[in-house]
Amino acid sequence: MAQEFIVDGDRISAPLTSQPGDAVRGRAIVVDRQKGLCLLCHTGPFAEQKFQGNLAPDLSGVGSRLDSGQLRLRLVDSLKINPQSIMPSYYRADGLHRVGTNWRGKTILSAQDIEDVIAMLASLSEADAGGVQK
Amino acid sequence: MIRTALIAFTTTVAVTAIAQIAPGERRSGAEFMSPSTQAMQKDDTSNPGMLAALEGETLWNAPAGNEGKSCASCHGPADKSMKGVAARYPAIHQSTSMPVDLQGRINLCRSDNQKASPLRFESRELLALTTYVALQSRGMPVSPPDDARLDPFRNQGETLWRQRFGQLNFSCAQCHDDNWGKRLGSAPIPQAHPNGYPIYRLEWQGMGSLQRRLRNCMAGVRAEPFGFGSDEFIALELYLMSRAAGMPMETPGVRP
C-alpha cells in the first residue's frame, strides 16, 4: 500500500523517503520497459534506447520545466492534475478497476523508485538537451 | 473521499466529451503494418491464415457428433450459404434472445444440430471453422444487424470500451480512439477494428480470435482479462463491429 503524502497545489513537496533519490538508479528504472515503462509513451534523451514512444511529452529538459515537487505529484498520481491524463498513477494502489492478480494492491513503483526517478528527471536540463534532441 | 470524487469527475467528463473516429478517418489495422506484413496478408499463397481456412473447409465437410451430420449437410457449400454471415455477427440467437458471436454460433450449431461437443475456445478446430466461415465474407462490408435487442449489449460494450482498467489504468478508447497512429514503444497504435478476425499474429506464431487479442491488451494494462466467451467480450465485439460498420472484412488478417 502507498503511504500518505500531502498535495500542495501541483506539487508534493516532501520526498516520499528519507533516503535521497539516486539518479543512476532512476535512469535504469526510466529505460526499463517492464518497470518504469516511461519510454513506451515518452521520448527522452536516452540515445541508446531505440523505439521510444510518442504518446506523451518529450522528457528532454523536463528538469528545467518542473521542479522536484511537481515531478513527484506527476509520478505519484498525474490524475490529480488532469483527470483525463493517460499517464498511469505510479504510486497508487486503490480506486483502480479489475487489476490483475499479480498487481493487485501494489503500486507500479516503490516510494524509493519514485525518488530515484525524480532525481534523474530533475537532472535533465534544457541546456543539456541542446539542439541534439530537438 | 477525494479519490471517489475524482473518479466520478473523470467518468462525467468521459461521457460528455466522447471522441470518436470520423468515418473518413477509419483505417484497418492492416494499414499500420509494414509493407512486408501487408504483402503477406494480401497474397493467399503467403498468408498463413489461409492454412486455417483450408483446415476449416475440411471440417465444414466432415460429419461430427451423434447426428453424423457435417456443416455442409444442412448449409451446403459455404461459399453461398455463409457469404456475408461473419460480417453480421454477433447477432441475437433466436431461442435465447441473447447475442452470440460467430464462434459461439458455430458451437451452438454443434450442440443443437450435430449433437457434438462444443469446440474449446482458441482450439485449432474452432479457429479453423471460424476462419473458413469468415473468409466467405472477405471484401464485404461489416454489417451489424439493425436489431434493437442488440442495443443494450452494444451500449454495455461502449461503456467497457471507455472504462479504465488495470494497474496502468488505461481504457481502450484512450489508445485506440484518442491516440491511434502514434507509437507505443516501437508499435504504431491501430484503431482496433475487428474486421480481420480470426487473425494470424506473427507474435503468436498462430491463429487467434478477437477475444484472445482483447485479453492481450487487458494483460498489457495489468488488468484481469475477461474470460473467453464472457458477456463482456460479446458486448465489446458488438460495439467494435458497430464502430467498424461498412469497413470491408479481411479475414484472415495477418498482424505483427
Coordinates of N, CA and C in Angstrom, one line a residue, chain B residues 99-240:
Chain B
P99 N -27.3 -12.2 -27.4 CA -26.3 -12.1 -28.5 C -25.3 -13.2 -28.4
V100 N -24.9 -13.6 -29.6 CA -23.9 -14.7 -29.7 C -22.9 -14.3 -30.8
D101 N -21.6 -14.6 -30.6 CA -20.7 -14.3 -31.7 C -20.5 -15.5 -32.6
L102 N -19.7 -15.3 -33.7 CA -19.6 -16.4 -34.7 C -19.1 -17.7 -34.1
Q103 N -18.1 -17.6 -33.2 CA -17.6 -18.8 -32.6 C -18.7 -19.5 -31.8
G104 N -19.4 -18.7 -31.0 CA -20.5 -19.2 -30.2 C -21.6 -19.8 -31.0
R105 N -21.8 -19.2 -32.2 CA -22.9 -19.7 -33.1 C -22.5 -21.1 -33.7
I106 N -21.2 -21.2 -34.0 CA -20.7 -22.5 -34.5 C -20.9 -23.6 -33.4
N107 N -20.6 -23.2 -32.2 CA -20.7 -24.2 -31.1 C -22.2 -24.5 -30.8
L108 N -23.0 -23.5 -31.0 CA -24.5 -23.8 -30.8 C -25.0 -24.8 -31.8
C109 N -24.5 -24.6 -33.1 CA -24.9 -25.4 -34.2 C -24.4 -26.9 -33.9
R110 N -23.2 -27.0 -33.3 CA -22.7 -28.3 -33.0 C -23.6 -29.0 -31.9
S111 N -23.8 -28.2 -30.8 CA -24.6 -28.9 -29.8 C -26.1 -29.1 -30.1
D112 N -26.7 -28.1 -30.8 CA -28.1 -28.3 -31.1 C -28.4 -29.2 -32.3
N113 N -27.6 -29.0 -33.4 CA -27.9 -29.7 -34.6 C -27.1 -31.0 -34.9
Q114 N -25.8 -30.9 -34.6 CA -24.9 -32.0 -34.8 C -24.9 -33.0 -33.6
K115 N -25.4 -32.5 -32.5 CA -25.2 -33.3 -31.2 C -23.8 -33.6 -31.0
A116 N -22.9 -32.6 -31.2 CA -21.5 -32.8 -31.0 C -21.1 -31.9 -29.8
S117 N -20.0 -32.2 -29.2 CA -19.5 -31.4 -28.1 C -18.9 -30.1 -28.6
P118 N -19.1 -29.0 -27.9 CA -18.6 -27.7 -28.3 C -17.1 -27.8 -28.5
L119 N -16.6 -27.0 -29.4 CA -15.1 -26.9 -29.6 C -14.6 -25.9 -28.6
R120 N -13.4 -26.2 -28.0 CA -12.8 -25.3 -27.0 C -12.4 -24.0 -27.6
F121 N -12.6 -22.9 -26.8 CA -12.1 -21.6 -27.3 C -10.6 -21.6 -27.6
E122 N -10.2 -21.0 -28.7 CA -8.9 -20.9 -29.2 C -8.3 -22.3 -29.7
S123 N -9.2 -23.3 -29.7 CA -8.7 -24.6 -30.3 C -8.5 -24.4 -31.8
R124 N -7.6 -25.2 -32.3 CA -7.3 -25.2 -33.7 C -8.6 -25.4 -34.5
E125 N -9.4 -26.3 -34.1 CA -10.6 -26.6 -34.9 C -11.6 -25.4 -34.9
L126 N -11.8 -24.8 -33.7 CA -12.8 -23.7 -33.7 C -12.3 -22.5 -34.5
L127 N -11.0 -22.2 -34.4 CA -10.4 -21.1 -35.1 C -10.4 -21.4 -36.6
A128 N -10.2 -22.7 -37.0 CA -10.2 -23.0 -38.4 C -11.6 -22.9 -39.0
L129 N -12.6 -23.4 -38.3 CA -14.0 -23.3 -38.8 C -14.4 -21.8 -38.9
T130 N -14.1 -21.1 -37.8 CA -14.5 -19.7 -37.8 C -13.8 -18.9 -38.9
T131 N -12.5 -19.2 -39.2 CA -11.8 -18.5 -40.2 C -12.4 -18.9 -41.6
Y132 N -12.8 -20.1 -41.8 CA -13.4 -20.5 -43.1 C -14.7 -19.9 -43.3
V133 N -15.5 -19.8 -42.3 CA -16.8 -19.1 -42.4 C -16.6 -17.6 -42.7
A134 N -15.7 -17.0 -41.9 CA -15.5 -15.6 -42.1 C -14.8 -15.2 -43.4
L135 N -14.0 -16.2 -44.0 CA -13.4 -15.9 -45.3 C -14.5 -15.7 -46.3
Q136 N -15.7 -16.3 -46.1 CA -16.8 -16.2 -47.1 C -17.3 -14.8 -47.2
S137 N -16.9 -14.0 -46.2 CA -17.4 -12.5 -46.2 C -16.3 -11.6 -46.6
R138 N -15.1 -12.1 -46.9 CA -14.0 -11.2 -47.2 C -14.4 -10.2 -48.3
G139 N -14.1 -9.0 -48.1 CA -14.4 -7.9 -49.0 C -15.8 -7.3 -48.8
M140 N -16.6 -8.0 -48.1 CA -17.9 -7.4 -47.8 C -17.9 -6.5 -46.7
P141 N -18.8 -5.5 -46.7 CA -18.8 -4.5 -45.6 C -19.3 -5.1 -44.2
V142 N -18.6 -4.7 -43.1 CA -19.1 -5.1 -41.8 C -20.6 -4.5 -41.7
S143 N -21.5 -5.4 -41.4 CA -22.9 -5.0 -41.4 C -23.7 -5.5 -40.2
P144 N -23.5 -4.7 -39.1 CA -24.2 -5.1 -37.9 C -25.7 -5.1 -38.1
P145 N -26.4 -6.1 -37.5 CA -27.8 -6.2 -37.7 C -28.5 -5.0 -37.1
D146 N -29.6 -4.6 -37.8 CA -30.4 -3.5 -37.3 C -31.4 -4.1 -36.4
D147 N -31.0 -4.4 -35.2 CA -31.8 -5.2 -34.3 C -31.8 -4.5 -32.9
A148 N -32.9 -3.9 -32.5 CA -32.9 -3.1 -31.3 C -32.5 -3.9 -30.1
R149 N -32.8 -5.2 -30.1 CA -32.4 -6.1 -29.0 C -30.9 -6.1 -28.7
L150 N -30.1 -5.7 -29.7 CA -28.7 -5.7 -29.5 C -28.2 -4.4 -28.8
D151 N -29.1 -3.4 -28.8 CA -28.6 -2.1 -28.4 C -28.1 -2.1 -26.9
P152 N -28.8 -2.7 -26.0 CA -28.2 -2.6 -24.6 C -26.9 -3.3 -24.5
F153 N -26.7 -4.3 -25.3 CA -25.4 -5.0 -25.3 C -24.3 -4.1 -26.0
R154 N -24.7 -3.5 -27.1 CA -23.7 -2.5 -27.7 C -23.3 -1.4 -26.7
N155 N -24.4 -0.9 -26.0 CA -24.1 0.1 -25.1 C -23.2 -0.3 -24.0
Q156 N -23.4 -1.6 -23.5 CA -22.5 -2.2 -22.5 C -21.1 -2.2 -23.0
G157 N -21.0 -2.6 -24.3 CA -19.6 -2.7 -24.9 C -19.0 -1.4 -25.0
E158 N -19.7 -0.3 -25.3 CA -19.1 1.0 -25.4 C -18.7 1.5 -24.0
T159 N -19.5 1.2 -23.0 CA -19.1 1.5 -21.6 C -17.8 0.8 -21.3
L160 N -17.7 -0.4 -21.6 CA -16.4 -1.2 -21.3 C -15.3 -0.6 -22.1
W161 N -15.5 -0.1 -23.3 CA -14.5 0.5 -24.2 C -13.9 1.7 -23.5
R162 N -14.8 2.4 -22.8 CA -14.3 3.7 -22.2 C -13.9 3.6 -20.7
Q163 N -14.0 2.4 -20.2 CA -13.7 2.1 -18.8 C -12.2 2.0 -18.7
R164 N -11.6 2.6 -17.7 CA -10.2 2.4 -17.4 C -10.0 1.1 -16.7
F165 N -9.0 0.4 -17.0 CA -8.7 -0.9 -16.5 C -7.3 -1.1 -16.0
G166 N -7.1 -1.9 -14.9 CA -5.8 -2.4 -14.6 C -4.9 -1.5 -13.8
Q167 N -3.8 -2.0 -13.4 CA -2.9 -1.1 -12.6 C -2.4 0.1 -13.4
L168 N -2.3 -0.1 -14.7 CA -1.8 1.0 -15.6 C -3.0 2.0 -15.9
N169 N -4.2 1.5 -15.7 CA -5.4 2.4 -15.7 C -5.7 3.1 -17.0
F170 N -5.7 2.2 -18.1 CA -6.0 2.7 -19.4 C -7.3 2.2 -19.9
S171 N -8.1 3.0 -20.6 CA -9.2 2.5 -21.3 C -8.8 2.1 -22.8
C172 N -9.6 1.3 -23.4 CA -9.4 1.0 -24.8 C -9.4 2.3 -25.6
A173 N -10.4 3.2 -25.3 CA -10.6 4.4 -26.1 C -9.4 5.3 -26.0
Q174 N -8.7 5.4 -24.9 CA -7.6 6.3 -24.7 C -6.5 6.0 -25.7
C175 N -6.2 4.8 -26.0 CA -5.2 4.5 -27.0 C -5.9 4.5 -28.4
H176 N -7.0 3.7 -28.6 CA -7.4 3.4 -30.0 C -8.4 4.4 -30.6
D177 N -9.0 5.3 -29.8 CA -9.7 6.5 -30.3 C -8.9 7.7 -30.3
D178 N -8.2 7.9 -29.2 CA -7.6 9.2 -28.9 C -6.1 9.3 -29.5
N179 N -5.4 8.2 -29.5 CA -4.0 8.2 -29.9 C -3.6 7.2 -31.0
W180 N -4.5 6.8 -31.8 CA -4.2 5.9 -32.9 C -3.2 6.6 -33.8
G181 N -2.3 5.8 -34.4 CA -1.3 6.4 -35.3 C 0.0 6.8 -34.6
K182 N -0.1 7.0 -33.3 CA 1.2 7.3 -32.5 C 1.8 6.0 -32.2
R183 N 3.0 6.1 -31.6 CA 3.8 4.9 -31.3 C 3.8 4.6 -29.8
L184 N 3.5 3.4 -29.5 CA 3.7 2.9 -28.1 C 5.0 2.0 -28.2
G185 N 6.1 2.6 -27.7 CA 7.4 2.0 -27.9 C 7.6 1.9 -29.4
S186 N 7.8 0.7 -30.0 CA 8.1 0.6 -31.4 C 6.8 0.4 -32.2
A187 N 5.6 0.2 -31.5 CA 4.4 -0.3 -32.2 C 3.5 0.8 -32.5
P188 N 3.1 1.0 -33.8 CA 2.1 2.0 -34.1 C 0.8 1.5 -33.4
I189 N 0.0 2.5 -32.9 CA -1.3 2.1 -32.3 C -2.4 2.1 -33.3
P190 N -3.0 1.0 -33.6 CA -4.1 1.0 -34.6 C -5.4 1.4 -34.0
Q191 N -6.4 1.4 -34.8 CA -7.7 1.8 -34.3 C -8.6 0.7 -33.7
A192 N -8.0 -0.5 -33.7 CA -8.7 -1.7 -33.1 C -10.0 -2.0 -33.8
H193 N -10.0 -2.2 -35.1 CA -11.2 -2.7 -35.8 C -11.1 -4.2 -35.8
P194 N -12.3 -4.8 -35.8 CA -12.4 -6.3 -35.6 C -12.6 -7.0 -37.0
N195 N -12.3 -6.3 -38.1 CA -12.7 -6.9 -39.4 C -11.8 -7.9 -40.0
G196 N -10.7 -8.3 -39.3 CA -9.8 -9.2 -39.9 C -9.7 -10.6 -39.1
Y197 N -10.6 -10.7 -38.1 CA -10.5 -11.9 -37.3 C -11.3 -13.1 -37.8
P198 N -10.8 -14.3 -37.4 CA -9.6 -14.6 -36.7 C -8.4 -14.2 -37.5
I199 N -7.3 -13.8 -36.8 CA -6.1 -13.4 -37.4 C -5.0 -14.4 -37.2
Y200 N -4.0 -14.3 -38.1 CA -2.7 -14.9 -37.8 C -1.8 -13.9 -37.3
R201 N -1.3 -14.0 -36.0 CA -0.5 -13.0 -35.5 C 0.9 -13.5 -35.4
L202 N 1.9 -12.8 -36.0 CA 3.3 -13.2 -36.0 C 3.8 -13.4 -34.6
E203 N 3.4 -12.5 -33.7 CA 3.9 -12.7 -32.3 C 3.4 -14.0 -31.7
W204 N 2.2 -14.5 -32.1 CA 1.7 -15.7 -31.6 C 2.2 -16.9 -32.3
Q205 N 2.7 -16.7 -33.5 CA 3.1 -17.8 -34.4 C 1.8 -18.7 -34.6
G206 N 0.7 -18.1 -34.7 CA -0.5 -18.9 -34.8 C -1.8 -18.0 -35.0
M207 N -2.9 -18.7 -35.1 CA -4.2 -18.0 -35.2 C -4.7 -17.6 -33.8
G208 N -5.6 -16.6 -33.8 CA -6.2 -16.3 -32.6 C -7.5 -15.5 -32.9
S209 N -8.4 -15.5 -31.9 CA -9.7 -14.8 -32.0 C -9.5 -13.4 -31.5
L210 N -10.5 -12.6 -31.8 CA -10.6 -11.2 -31.3 C -10.5 -11.2 -29.7
Q211 N -11.1 -12.2 -29.1 CA -11.1 -12.3 -27.7 C -9.7 -12.5 -27.1
R212 N -8.9 -13.3 -27.9 CA -7.5 -13.5 -27.4 C -6.8 -12.2 -27.5
R213 N -7.0 -11.5 -28.6 CA -6.4 -10.2 -28.8 C -6.8 -9.2 -27.7
L214 N -8.1 -9.2 -27.3 CA -8.5 -8.3 -26.3 C -7.9 -8.7 -24.9
R215 N -7.7 -10.0 -24.7 CA -7.1 -10.4 -23.5 C -5.7 -10.0 -23.4
N216 N -5.0 -10.0 -24.6 CA -3.6 -9.5 -24.6 C -3.5 -8.0 -24.2
C217 N -4.4 -7.2 -24.7 CA -4.4 -5.8 -24.4 C -4.7 -5.6 -22.9
M218 N -5.7 -6.4 -22.4 CA -6.0 -6.3 -20.9 C -4.8 -6.6 -20.1
A219 N -4.1 -7.7 -20.4 CA -2.9 -8.1 -19.7 C -1.9 -7.0 -19.8
G220 N -1.8 -6.3 -20.9 CA -0.8 -5.3 -21.1 C -1.0 -4.1 -20.2
V221 N -2.3 -3.8 -19.9 CA -2.5 -2.7 -18.9 C -2.6 -3.3 -17.5
R222 N -2.2 -4.5 -17.3 CA -2.2 -5.2 -16.0 C -3.5 -5.3 -15.4
A223 N -4.5 -5.7 -16.2 CA -5.9 -5.9 -15.8 C -6.1 -7.4 -15.8
E224 N -7.1 -7.8 -15.0 CA -7.6 -9.2 -15.1 C -8.5 -9.4 -16.3
P225 N -8.0 -10.2 -17.3 CA -8.8 -10.2 -18.5 C -10.2 -10.9 -18.3
F226 N -11.1 -10.5 -19.1 CA -12.4 -11.2 -19.1 C -12.2 -12.6 -19.6
G227 N -13.1 -13.5 -19.3 CA -13.0 -14.9 -19.7 C -13.4 -15.1 -21.2
F228 N -12.9 -16.1 -21.8 CA -13.3 -16.4 -23.2 C -14.8 -16.7 -23.2
G229 N -15.6 -16.1 -24.1 CA -17.0 -16.4 -24.2 C -17.8 -15.5 -23.2
S230 N -17.1 -14.7 -22.4 CA -17.9 -13.9 -21.4 C -18.8 -12.9 -22.1
D231 N -19.8 -12.5 -21.3 CA -20.8 -11.5 -21.8 C -20.0 -10.2 -22.2
E232 N -19.0 -9.9 -21.4 CA -18.2 -8.6 -21.6 C -17.6 -8.6 -23.0
F233 N -17.0 -9.8 -23.4 CA -16.4 -9.8 -24.7 C -17.4 -9.8 -25.8
I234 N -18.5 -10.4 -25.6 CA -19.6 -10.3 -26.7 C -20.0 -8.9 -26.8
A235 N -20.2 -8.2 -25.7 CA -20.6 -6.8 -25.7 C -19.5 -5.9 -26.4
L236 N -18.3 -6.2 -26.1 CA -17.2 -5.4 -26.7 C -17.2 -5.6 -28.2
E237 N -17.3 -6.9 -28.6 CA -17.3 -7.2 -30.0 C -18.5 -6.6 -30.8
L238 N -19.6 -6.5 -30.1 CA -20.8 -5.9 -30.7 C -20.5 -4.4 -30.9
Y239 N -19.9 -3.8 -29.9 CA -19.6 -2.3 -30.1 C -18.5 -2.1 -31.2
L240 N -17.5 -3.0 -31.2 CA -16.5 -2.8 -32.2 C -17.0 -3.0 -33.6

